[in-house]
Coordinates of C-alpha atoms and ligand atoms in Angstrom, one line a residue:
M1 CA -14.0 -81.6 12.3
N2 CA -16.2 -82.1 15.1
V3 CA -18.9 -79.0 14.1
V4 CA -22.2 -80.6 15.1
L5 CA -24.6 -80.0 11.8
P6 CA -28.2 -81.9 12.4
K7 CA -29.4 -83.7 9.6
T8 CA -33.3 -83.3 10.3
N9 CA -35.4 -80.4 9.2
A10 CA -37.8 -80.7 12.2
K11 CA -38.2 -77.1 14.2
P12 CA -35.3 -76.7 16.4
A13 CA -35.8 -77.0 20.1
P14 CA -34.9 -73.8 22.1
P15 CA -31.3 -73.7 23.0
R16 CA -30.7 -75.4 26.6
E17 CA -28.0 -74.0 28.6
D18 CA -26.7 -77.6 30.0
S19 CA -26.0 -78.7 26.2
L20 CA -25.8 -76.4 23.7
T21 CA -23.9 -73.8 25.5
K22 CA -20.9 -74.4 27.7
T23 CA -19.2 -72.3 30.0
P24 CA -15.1 -72.6 30.1
P25 CA -14.0 -75.0 32.3
D26 CA -12.1 -73.5 35.5
D27 CA -10.0 -76.4 36.4
F28 CA -7.2 -75.8 33.4
R29 CA -4.7 -74.2 35.9
D30 CA -4.4 -77.5 38.2
R31 CA -2.0 -79.2 36.3
I32 CA -0.6 -78.5 33.0
S33 CA -2.1 -79.6 29.6
T34 CA 0.4 -82.7 28.9
S35 CA 0.1 -84.2 32.1
D36 CA -3.1 -86.3 34.0
E37 CA -4.1 -86.0 37.7
T38 CA -1.3 -88.4 38.4
G39 CA 1.2 -86.4 36.7
K40 CA 1.9 -88.8 33.9
R41 CA 2.6 -87.4 30.7
L42 CA -0.2 -87.1 27.8
W43 CA 1.5 -87.3 24.5
V44 CA 0.3 -84.6 22.2
Y45 CA -0.7 -85.9 18.7
A46 CA -1.2 -82.5 17.1
K47 CA -3.3 -82.0 14.2
K48 CA -1.6 -80.7 10.8
P49 CA -2.5 -77.0 10.6
E50 CA -3.2 -75.7 7.4
G51 CA -4.0 -72.0 6.5
R52 CA -2.0 -68.6 5.7
W53 CA -0.3 -68.2 9.2
T54 CA 1.0 -71.6 8.4
N55 CA 2.1 -70.8 5.0
G56 CA 3.8 -67.5 6.3
R57 CA 5.8 -69.4 9.0
T58 CA 6.9 -72.2 6.8
W59 CA 8.5 -70.0 3.9
F60 CA 10.1 -68.0 7.0
S61 CA 11.3 -71.1 8.2
W62 CA 12.8 -72.3 5.2
L63 CA 14.6 -68.9 5.0
L64 CA 15.8 -69.3 8.7
I65 CA 16.9 -73.0 8.1
G66 CA 19.0 -72.3 5.4
I67 CA 20.4 -69.6 7.5
M68 CA 21.1 -71.7 10.4
F69 CA 22.8 -74.5 8.6
V70 CA 24.9 -72.3 5.8
G71 CA 26.0 -69.6 8.7
P72 CA 29.1 -71.3 10.2
F73 CA 30.3 -71.9 6.6
V74 CA 29.7 -68.4 5.3
R75 CA 32.9 -65.9 5.9
I76 CA 33.0 -62.1 5.7
N77 CA 36.8 -60.9 5.3
G78 CA 37.7 -64.2 5.9
N79 CA 35.8 -64.4 9.4
P80 CA 32.7 -66.7 10.1
L81 CA 29.3 -65.0 9.7
L82 CA 28.8 -66.3 13.5
M83 CA 31.1 -68.2 15.7
I84 CA 30.8 -68.4 19.6
N85 CA 33.7 -70.2 20.5
I86 CA 33.6 -70.4 24.3
V87 CA 36.2 -72.5 24.8
E88 CA 38.9 -70.4 23.5
R89 CA 37.1 -67.3 24.2
R90 CA 36.9 -66.0 20.6
F91 CA 33.5 -64.7 18.8
S92 CA 32.7 -63.8 15.5
I93 CA 29.9 -61.6 15.0
L94 CA 29.0 -60.5 11.2
G95 CA 32.4 -61.4 10.3
Q96 CA 33.9 -59.1 13.2
L97 CA 36.3 -61.1 15.4
F98 CA 36.0 -60.5 19.4
W99 CA 38.5 -61.3 21.9
P100 CA 38.3 -61.3 25.4
Q101 CA 40.1 -57.8 25.2
D102 CA 36.6 -56.7 23.4
A103 CA 34.8 -57.6 26.8
I104 CA 33.3 -53.9 26.8
I105 CA 31.9 -54.5 23.3
F106 CA 30.8 -58.2 23.9
A107 CA 29.1 -56.7 27.0
V108 CA 27.3 -54.0 25.2
A109 CA 26.3 -56.6 22.6
M110 CA 24.6 -58.5 25.4
L111 CA 22.7 -55.9 26.7
I112 CA 21.1 -54.8 23.5
L113 CA 20.0 -58.4 23.2
V114 CA 18.4 -58.8 26.5
I115 CA 16.6 -55.2 26.0
G116 CA 15.8 -56.2 22.5
I117 CA 14.1 -59.4 23.6
I118 CA 12.5 -57.5 26.4
L119 CA 11.2 -54.8 24.3
F120 CA 10.3 -57.4 21.6
T121 CA 8.3 -59.3 24.2
A122 CA 6.7 -56.5 25.6
A123 CA 5.4 -55.3 21.9
F124 CA 5.0 -58.8 20.4
G125 CA 4.8 -61.3 23.2
R126 CA 6.2 -64.5 22.2
L127 CA 6.4 -64.0 18.5
W128 CA 10.3 -65.1 18.6
C129 CA 9.0 -68.7 20.0
G130 CA 6.8 -69.3 17.7
W131 CA 8.1 -68.0 14.1
A132 CA 12.1 -68.0 14.5
C133 CA 13.2 -69.9 17.9
P134 CA 15.4 -73.2 16.4
Q135 CA 13.3 -75.5 18.6
T136 CA 9.9 -74.5 17.5
V137 CA 11.4 -74.0 13.8
M138 CA 13.0 -77.7 13.8
M139 CA 10.3 -79.4 15.8
E140 CA 7.2 -77.8 13.6
M141 CA 8.6 -77.5 10.6
V142 CA 11.0 -80.5 9.9
F143 CA 10.5 -83.4 12.8
R144 CA 6.8 -83.3 13.0
K145 CA 6.4 -83.0 9.1
I146 CA 8.5 -86.2 8.8
E147 CA 6.3 -87.7 11.3
Y148 CA 3.0 -87.1 9.3
L149 CA 4.8 -88.5 6.4
I150 CA 6.1 -91.6 8.1
D151 CA 3.0 -92.2 10.7
G152 CA 0.3 -90.3 9.1
S153 CA -2.2 -87.8 10.4
N154 CA -2.5 -87.4 14.2
L155 CA -5.4 -89.9 14.4
E156 CA -3.3 -92.6 12.7
Q157 CA -0.4 -91.4 14.9
R158 CA -2.8 -92.1 17.6
R159 CA -3.7 -95.4 16.2
L160 CA 0.0 -96.6 15.7
T161 CA 0.8 -95.9 19.1
A162 CA -1.9 -98.0 20.4
A163 CA -1.6 -100.8 18.0
P164 CA 0.7 -104.2 18.8
W165 CA 3.8 -104.2 17.6
T166 CA 3.9 -105.5 14.0
T167 CA 6.5 -105.5 11.5
Q168 CA 4.9 -102.6 9.9
K169 CA 5.3 -100.6 13.2
V170 CA 8.8 -101.8 13.7
L171 CA 9.7 -100.8 10.5
R172 CA 7.8 -97.2 10.5
R173 CA 9.1 -96.6 14.1
T174 CA 12.8 -97.5 13.0
L175 CA 12.4 -95.3 9.8
K176 CA 11.3 -92.4 11.9
L177 CA 13.8 -92.5 14.4
G178 CA 16.5 -93.5 12.3
I179 CA 15.9 -90.2 10.2
F180 CA 15.6 -88.2 13.5
F181 CA 18.8 -89.4 15.0
G182 CA 20.6 -88.6 11.2
L183 CA 19.0 -84.8 11.6
S184 CA 20.0 -84.7 15.5
F185 CA 23.9 -85.3 13.9
V186 CA 23.6 -82.7 11.4
I187 CA 22.0 -80.1 13.8
C188 CA 24.7 -80.9 16.5
N189 CA 27.4 -80.7 13.9
T190 CA 26.1 -77.2 13.1
L191 CA 26.0 -76.1 16.5
L192 CA 29.6 -77.4 16.8
A193 CA 30.8 -75.6 13.7
Y194 CA 29.2 -72.5 15.4
I195 CA 30.9 -73.2 18.6
I196 CA 34.6 -74.1 17.3
G197 CA 34.4 -72.9 13.6
S198 CA 33.8 -75.0 10.5
N199 CA 37.7 -75.5 9.7
A200 CA 38.1 -76.9 13.8
L201 CA 35.1 -79.2 12.8
L202 CA 36.2 -80.6 9.7
Q203 CA 39.5 -81.3 11.2
I204 CA 37.8 -83.7 14.1
I205 CA 36.0 -85.3 11.0
T206 CA 38.9 -86.1 8.7
D207 CA 41.9 -86.7 11.7
P208 CA 42.1 -89.9 13.6
P209 CA 39.5 -90.2 16.0
R210 CA 42.2 -90.4 19.0
E211 CA 43.2 -87.1 18.4
H212 CA 39.9 -85.5 19.0
L213 CA 38.6 -87.5 21.6
A214 CA 36.9 -84.2 23.5
G215 CA 35.3 -83.1 20.1
L216 CA 33.8 -86.8 19.4
G217 CA 32.4 -86.9 22.9
F218 CA 30.6 -83.8 22.7
M219 CA 29.2 -84.8 19.2
V220 CA 27.9 -88.1 20.9
A221 CA 26.6 -86.4 23.6
F222 CA 24.7 -83.6 21.7
T223 CA 23.4 -85.6 19.1
L224 CA 22.0 -87.8 21.7
L225 CA 20.7 -84.7 23.4
F226 CA 18.9 -83.1 20.2
F227 CA 17.5 -86.8 19.3
A228 CA 15.8 -86.9 22.9
I229 CA 14.7 -83.5 22.6
F230 CA 13.0 -83.7 19.2
A231 CA 11.7 -87.8 19.5
R232 CA 10.7 -87.2 23.1
F233 CA 10.7 -84.0 25.2
R234 CA 9.5 -81.8 22.4
E235 CA 7.1 -79.2 23.7
Q236 CA 8.4 -80.1 27.3
A237 CA 11.6 -78.3 26.2
C238 CA 9.4 -75.2 25.7
T239 CA 7.4 -75.8 28.9
F240 CA 9.9 -76.8 31.1
I241 CA 13.8 -76.2 30.1
C242 CA 13.4 -72.8 28.3
P243 CA 13.5 -70.1 31.2
Y244 CA 11.9 -67.4 28.6
G245 CA 8.3 -68.8 28.4
R246 CA 8.7 -68.6 32.3
F247 CA 9.5 -64.8 32.5
Q248 CA 7.4 -63.8 29.8
S249 CA 4.5 -62.7 32.2
T250 CA 7.0 -59.9 33.4
M251 CA 7.5 -58.4 30.4
I252 CA 3.8 -58.4 29.0
D253 CA 1.2 -56.0 29.6
E254 CA -2.5 -55.4 28.3
N255 CA -1.1 -53.8 25.3
T256 CA 1.0 -56.8 24.2
M257 CA 0.0 -58.5 20.8
I258 CA -0.4 -61.9 21.5
V259 CA -2.2 -65.0 20.3
A260 CA -5.6 -64.0 21.9
Y261 CA -9.1 -65.6 21.4
D262 CA -11.7 -62.9 21.3
H263 CA -14.0 -64.3 24.4
K264 CA -16.3 -61.3 24.1
R265 CA -17.2 -62.4 20.4
G266 CA -16.6 -66.3 20.9
E267 CA -18.8 -66.6 24.4
K268 CA -21.0 -68.3 25.1
R269 CA -19.7 -71.0 22.9
S270 CA -22.0 -73.3 21.7
H271 CA -22.4 -76.3 19.2
L272 CA -23.5 -75.0 15.8
Q273 CA -27.3 -75.3 15.5
K274 CA -28.2 -74.5 11.9
E275 CA -31.8 -73.7 12.9
I276 CA -31.2 -71.3 15.7
P277 CA -31.4 -67.9 13.9
N278 CA -29.3 -65.1 14.5
S279 CA -31.9 -63.1 16.5
Q280 CA -32.4 -66.0 18.9
R281 CA -28.6 -66.0 19.1
Q282 CA -28.3 -62.6 20.0
K283 CA -31.3 -62.9 22.4
E284 CA -29.5 -65.9 24.0
K285 CA -26.0 -64.3 23.8
I286 CA -24.4 -67.1 22.1
G287 CA -21.0 -66.3 20.8
D288 CA -19.3 -67.3 17.3
C289 CA -17.2 -69.8 19.2
V290 CA -19.1 -73.3 18.2
D291 CA -16.7 -75.4 20.7
C292 CA -15.4 -77.5 17.8
H293 CA -12.1 -77.8 19.6
Q294 CA -9.8 -77.6 16.4
C295 CA -8.1 -74.9 18.1
V296 CA -6.8 -77.5 20.7
A297 CA -6.6 -80.4 18.1
V298 CA -3.7 -78.3 16.3
C299 CA -2.0 -77.1 19.1
P300 CA 1.5 -78.6 19.7
T301 CA 1.4 -77.9 23.3
G302 CA -2.2 -79.3 23.7
I303 CA -3.5 -76.4 25.5
D304 CA -6.8 -74.6 24.8
I305 CA -6.4 -71.2 23.6
R306 CA -10.0 -69.8 24.7
N307 CA -8.3 -70.3 28.5
G308 CA -6.7 -67.2 27.8
M309 CA -2.8 -66.5 27.9
Q310 CA -0.9 -69.4 29.1
M311 CA 2.7 -70.3 29.8
E312 CA 2.9 -73.4 27.6
C313 CA 1.4 -71.0 24.3
V314 CA 4.7 -70.6 21.8
H315 CA 2.4 -68.4 19.5
C316 CA 2.6 -70.8 16.6
T317 CA -0.4 -69.5 15.3
A318 CA -1.8 -72.7 14.1
C319 CA -4.9 -72.2 16.5
M320 CA -5.2 -69.2 14.4
D321 CA -5.2 -71.2 11.3
A322 CA -7.8 -73.6 12.5
C323 CA -10.4 -71.1 14.0
D324 CA -10.3 -69.3 10.6
G325 CA -10.8 -72.3 8.5
V326 CA -13.7 -73.1 10.9
M327 CA -15.2 -69.5 10.5
E328 CA -14.9 -69.6 6.8
K329 CA -17.0 -72.9 6.7
I330 CA -19.9 -71.9 8.7
G331 CA -19.9 -68.4 7.2
R332 CA -18.6 -66.1 10.0
A333 CA -15.6 -63.4 10.1
A334 CA -12.1 -64.9 10.7
G335 CA -10.0 -63.7 13.4
L336 CA -11.9 -65.4 16.6
V337 CA -8.2 -66.4 17.5
R338 CA -5.9 -63.7 16.2
Y339 CA -2.8 -61.7 17.3
A340 CA -4.4 -58.9 19.7
S341 CA -3.7 -57.2 22.7
L342 CA -5.8 -57.7 25.7
N343 CA -7.0 -54.0 25.6
S344 CA -8.0 -54.2 22.1
I345 CA -10.1 -57.3 23.0
E346 CA -11.7 -55.5 26.1
R347 CA -11.8 -52.1 25.3
N348 CA -11.2 -52.0 21.2
V349 CA -8.0 -50.0 21.9
P350 CA -5.9 -50.4 18.8
F351 CA -2.1 -51.6 19.2
R352 CA -0.1 -48.5 20.4
F353 CA 3.8 -48.0 21.5
S354 CA 3.3 -47.7 25.5
P355 CA 5.7 -45.3 27.4
R356 CA 7.5 -48.7 28.5
M357 CA 8.0 -49.6 25.0
G358 CA 9.4 -46.1 24.4
L359 CA 11.5 -46.1 27.0
Y360 CA 13.3 -49.7 25.9
L361 CA 13.3 -48.6 22.5
G362 CA 15.6 -45.2 23.9
I363 CA 17.7 -47.7 25.6
L364 CA 18.0 -49.8 22.9
A365 CA 19.1 -47.0 20.2
A366 CA 21.6 -45.5 22.6
L367 CA 23.3 -48.9 23.3
S368 CA 23.2 -49.8 19.6
V369 CA 25.0 -46.3 18.7
L370 CA 28.0 -47.3 21.5
F371 CA 27.9 -50.7 20.1
F372 CA 28.7 -49.6 16.5
T373 CA 30.9 -46.6 17.6
L374 CA 33.0 -49.3 20.0
L375 CA 33.1 -51.9 16.9
F376 CA 34.2 -49.5 14.1
T377 CA 36.7 -47.7 16.5
R378 CA 38.4 -50.5 17.9
P379 CA 41.9 -51.1 16.2
A380 CA 42.6 -54.2 14.1
V381 CA 45.6 -55.0 16.3
E382 CA 45.6 -55.0 19.9
A383 CA 48.7 -53.9 21.6
V384 CA 50.0 -54.6 25.1
F385 CA 53.3 -52.6 25.6
L386 CA 54.7 -53.4 29.4
R387 CA 58.2 -52.7 30.9
A388 CA 59.9 -56.1 31.4
P389 CA 58.8 -57.3 34.9
G390 CA 61.7 -56.5 37.6
S391 CA 63.8 -54.4 35.0
L392 CA 64.8 -51.2 35.9
F393 CA 66.9 -49.2 33.2
I394 CA 70.5 -49.9 32.3
Q395 CA 73.1 -47.1 31.7
T396 CA 75.4 -48.1 28.3
Q397 CA 79.2 -47.5 27.9
D398 CA 78.4 -44.4 25.9
G399 CA 75.9 -42.9 28.6
K400 CA 72.8 -43.6 27.1
I401 CA 69.5 -45.2 28.9
E402 CA 67.9 -48.4 28.0
N403 CA 64.5 -50.2 29.0
L404 CA 63.5 -53.2 28.1
Y405 CA 59.7 -54.1 27.4
T406 CA 57.4 -57.0 26.7
V407 CA 55.1 -56.6 23.8
K408 CA 51.9 -58.7 23.1
L409 CA 50.3 -58.2 19.8
I410 CA 47.0 -59.5 19.3
N411 CA 45.7 -60.0 15.4
K412 CA 41.5 -59.3 15.5
T413 CA 41.7 -60.1 11.6
M414 CA 41.7 -63.1 9.6
R415 CA 44.4 -62.0 7.2
D416 CA 48.4 -62.2 8.3
L417 CA 49.7 -58.6 9.3
P418 CA 53.3 -57.5 9.4
V419 CA 53.3 -55.2 12.3
E420 CA 56.1 -52.5 12.8
V421 CA 56.5 -50.6 15.9
R422 CA 57.8 -46.8 16.3
L423 CA 58.6 -44.7 18.8
E424 CA 56.5 -41.6 18.1
N425 CA 57.3 -38.8 20.6
L426 CA 60.7 -38.6 21.7
P427 CA 64.0 -39.0 19.5
G428 CA 65.7 -42.4 20.2
A429 CA 66.2 -45.8 19.1
L430 CA 63.5 -48.8 19.3
E431 CA 64.8 -52.3 18.6
V432 CA 62.7 -55.4 18.3
M433 CA 64.4 -58.4 19.7
G434 CA 64.6 -61.7 18.2
E435 CA 62.8 -62.0 14.9
K436 CA 62.9 -58.4 13.5
N437 CA 60.4 -58.9 11.1
L438 CA 57.1 -59.0 13.1
H439 CA 54.0 -61.1 11.8
V440 CA 51.1 -62.1 13.5
A441 CA 49.2 -64.7 12.1
P442 CA 45.2 -64.3 11.6
G443 CA 43.0 -64.7 15.1
K444 CA 46.4 -65.2 16.9
F445 CA 48.7 -63.1 19.3
T446 CA 52.5 -62.9 19.3
E447 CA 54.9 -61.9 22.2
T448 CA 58.4 -60.5 21.6
S449 CA 60.7 -58.0 23.8
V450 CA 61.3 -54.6 22.7
L451 CA 64.4 -52.4 23.9
I452 CA 64.4 -48.6 23.7
V453 CA 67.5 -46.1 23.9
L454 CA 67.3 -42.6 25.0
D455 CA 69.8 -40.1 25.5
P456 CA 69.6 -38.9 29.1
A457 CA 69.7 -35.4 27.7
T458 CA 66.0 -36.2 26.4
L459 CA 64.9 -36.8 29.9
T460 CA 63.4 -33.8 32.1
A461 CA 62.6 -35.9 34.9
M462 CA 63.3 -39.7 36.3
T463 CA 60.6 -41.1 34.2
A464 CA 59.1 -39.9 30.6
D465 CA 56.0 -40.8 28.9
L466 CA 56.2 -43.0 25.6
K467 CA 54.0 -43.0 22.8
I468 CA 54.6 -46.1 20.5
G469 CA 52.7 -46.5 17.2
I470 CA 51.8 -49.7 15.8
Y471 CA 51.8 -50.1 12.1
S472 CA 51.1 -52.5 9.4
D473 CA 51.9 -51.8 5.7
G474 CA 52.7 -48.5 6.7
K475 CA 49.4 -47.5 8.0
K476 CA 48.7 -46.7 11.7
L477 CA 46.8 -49.3 13.7
Q478 CA 47.2 -47.7 17.1
T479 CA 48.8 -45.7 19.6
V480 CA 50.0 -47.3 23.0
N481 CA 51.4 -45.2 25.9
T482 CA 54.1 -46.5 28.6
D483 CA 56.6 -45.1 30.5
F484 CA 60.5 -44.7 30.6
I485 CA 62.6 -45.1 33.4
G486 CA 65.8 -43.2 33.6
P487 CA 68.5 -42.1 36.5
R488 CA 67.1 -39.8 39.5
K489 CA 67.8 -36.1 38.5
N490 CA 69.1 -33.6 40.5
Ligands
SF4_501 S1 -2.2 -72.0 21.8 FE1 -2.5 -71.5 19.7 S2 -0.6 -70.6 19.3 FE2 -0.3 -71.0 21.4 S3 0.7 -73.0 21.1 FE3 -1.3 -73.7 21.0 S4 -1.8 -73.5 18.7 FE4 0.1 -72.4 19.0
SF4_502 S1 -12.3 -71.1 19.0 FE1 -12.6 -71.4 17.0 S2 -11.5 -73.4 16.6 FE2 -11.7 -73.1 18.7 S3 -13.6 -74.1 19.7 FE3 -14.0 -72.2 19.3 S4 -14.6 -72.2 16.8 FE4 -13.5 -73.9 17.4

C-alpha cells in the first residue's frame, strides 16, 4: 500500500500545498483511462480487491453463474426455463412458450424490460453492470481469478508481461489461455443452448459434423469471440461495445445511487502525515483522502473514482472495498467511497423516490398487469380458421350447402395435444378431411382441411357467422369465428 508514514519523530513541518496536498488532475477527460496520449492501449493490471462488498458480490456471482449454466437445461412443464430461439422465432420464458402469434405479449415483455432498465438505472445507477451483467460476473469472478491463480498478483502480472519469453512464461501463458479457451467454449455452448434449446444442442454435438455445419460454424465463431473478449478486450467491451454505459447518463440524476467519492469529506487530499494534529488538518482543510491510489489500483477499468462519475465505471464496488480498507487502517470512518447519490453528498439529502421514478414505476406496474393478463389468458392452442382460398360454396344433391376451410393449429405447449373442432352456434355437420384424429406435436403446428355442411334453412342471409370450438380431451381451449357463404336470398 502506498500510504506514506514518516519513520522519524522529528517535529513536523507544516504541510506544504505543493507536496502534501493535491488538487485533482483536470486532464482526465482528455482520453479514456486505458489509452495513452497516442491512443495506444494501456493494459489494466487490477489489484485483487478484498472486503465485504467483494465478498457479497462473490456469493451473488456464484448464484448467478449456477443459474446461467443450468438455465437452458431446467424445464417447467416440459418447456425450457429460458430459450430465445431467434432462428425459429420461438421463445420460452419461465417455461411459457411464445410464438410469432404472441408478438403482442412479447412486445409488452420487451417494454417492461426497457422501462425496468430505465427505472432501475434512474434509482440505482449501474448496479446491474457491477452485480449481474454476465460480462462483469464472468470477467471479474472467473477469468480474472484464474489469472491471479496462474500469473500471481497485479504486480507479478506486470513483471511477467515485461519478462522475456522463458519456458516458465510460455507454460504459464499456454495454461492460462488454454483454460480461457475451454471456458469460452463452455460459455458458447451455453449461449447456443439458450438460442436453440438444449436438445438441439445435444443433437449438434452427437450427430455427424457434416449434418450441422451452420451450428458448428456458430460454435467456432462465438468461442473465438468470447475468448477474444475475456482474454483481450476485457473492460473495452464495456467501454466501447456495450451501449448501456453510453446512455446511462440520460437516465441518472442527482438522486441516483452511484458508486461515488465523497469529495466534501475527502478533499483536500493529502498524503498521510502522522504528525499533523487533527486541529491543524481542519485549519488547513485537509480531507480524509490520503491519496494512496488504492481505489485506482483495484479498478478493473483503470479509472480514478475521485474524478467523479465516469462512463467507464461499471460500479463493481472494488474501490469501495479498497478505500474502506485504507480508512480502517488509519482509524477513520469507512465510506469515503460508497453508494451515494450526488444529492446526499452535496446537500445531505437522503435517498428518496423522485417523481420521475414514481412515473416509471406506475408505467411498469400497468405493463406488468397487462403482461400477466395476456400471458395467463392466452390459449394453449392457437387456431386459424379460414375459408379455403378461391373457394365459394357447393350445393349438394340433397340441397345442403358446403363450405371448405383451411385450419392451422399451433400447439404452444410442450406436450402432445389431441384436438377436436366442433361447430358451436348452428346446427350442421363439420367433417375433418384426411386424418380424423387431430394431434398436434409439442411446440409444432399442423394444417388440415375442414368441410362444414349446413341446411339452407338455417341461413337467413347470404353469409352467416360461425363459431368453432377448439377442444382437447373434452376441454374447450378456444372459440374462433369464421363465416359461411350460401346462395343469394331473394
Ligand atoms: S471506479 Fe470503482 S466501482 Fe467504478 S469500475 Fe472502478 S473500481 Fe469499479
Ligand atoms: S479515495 Fe480512499 S483509496 Fe482512494 S486515494 Fe483516497 S484514501 Fe486512498
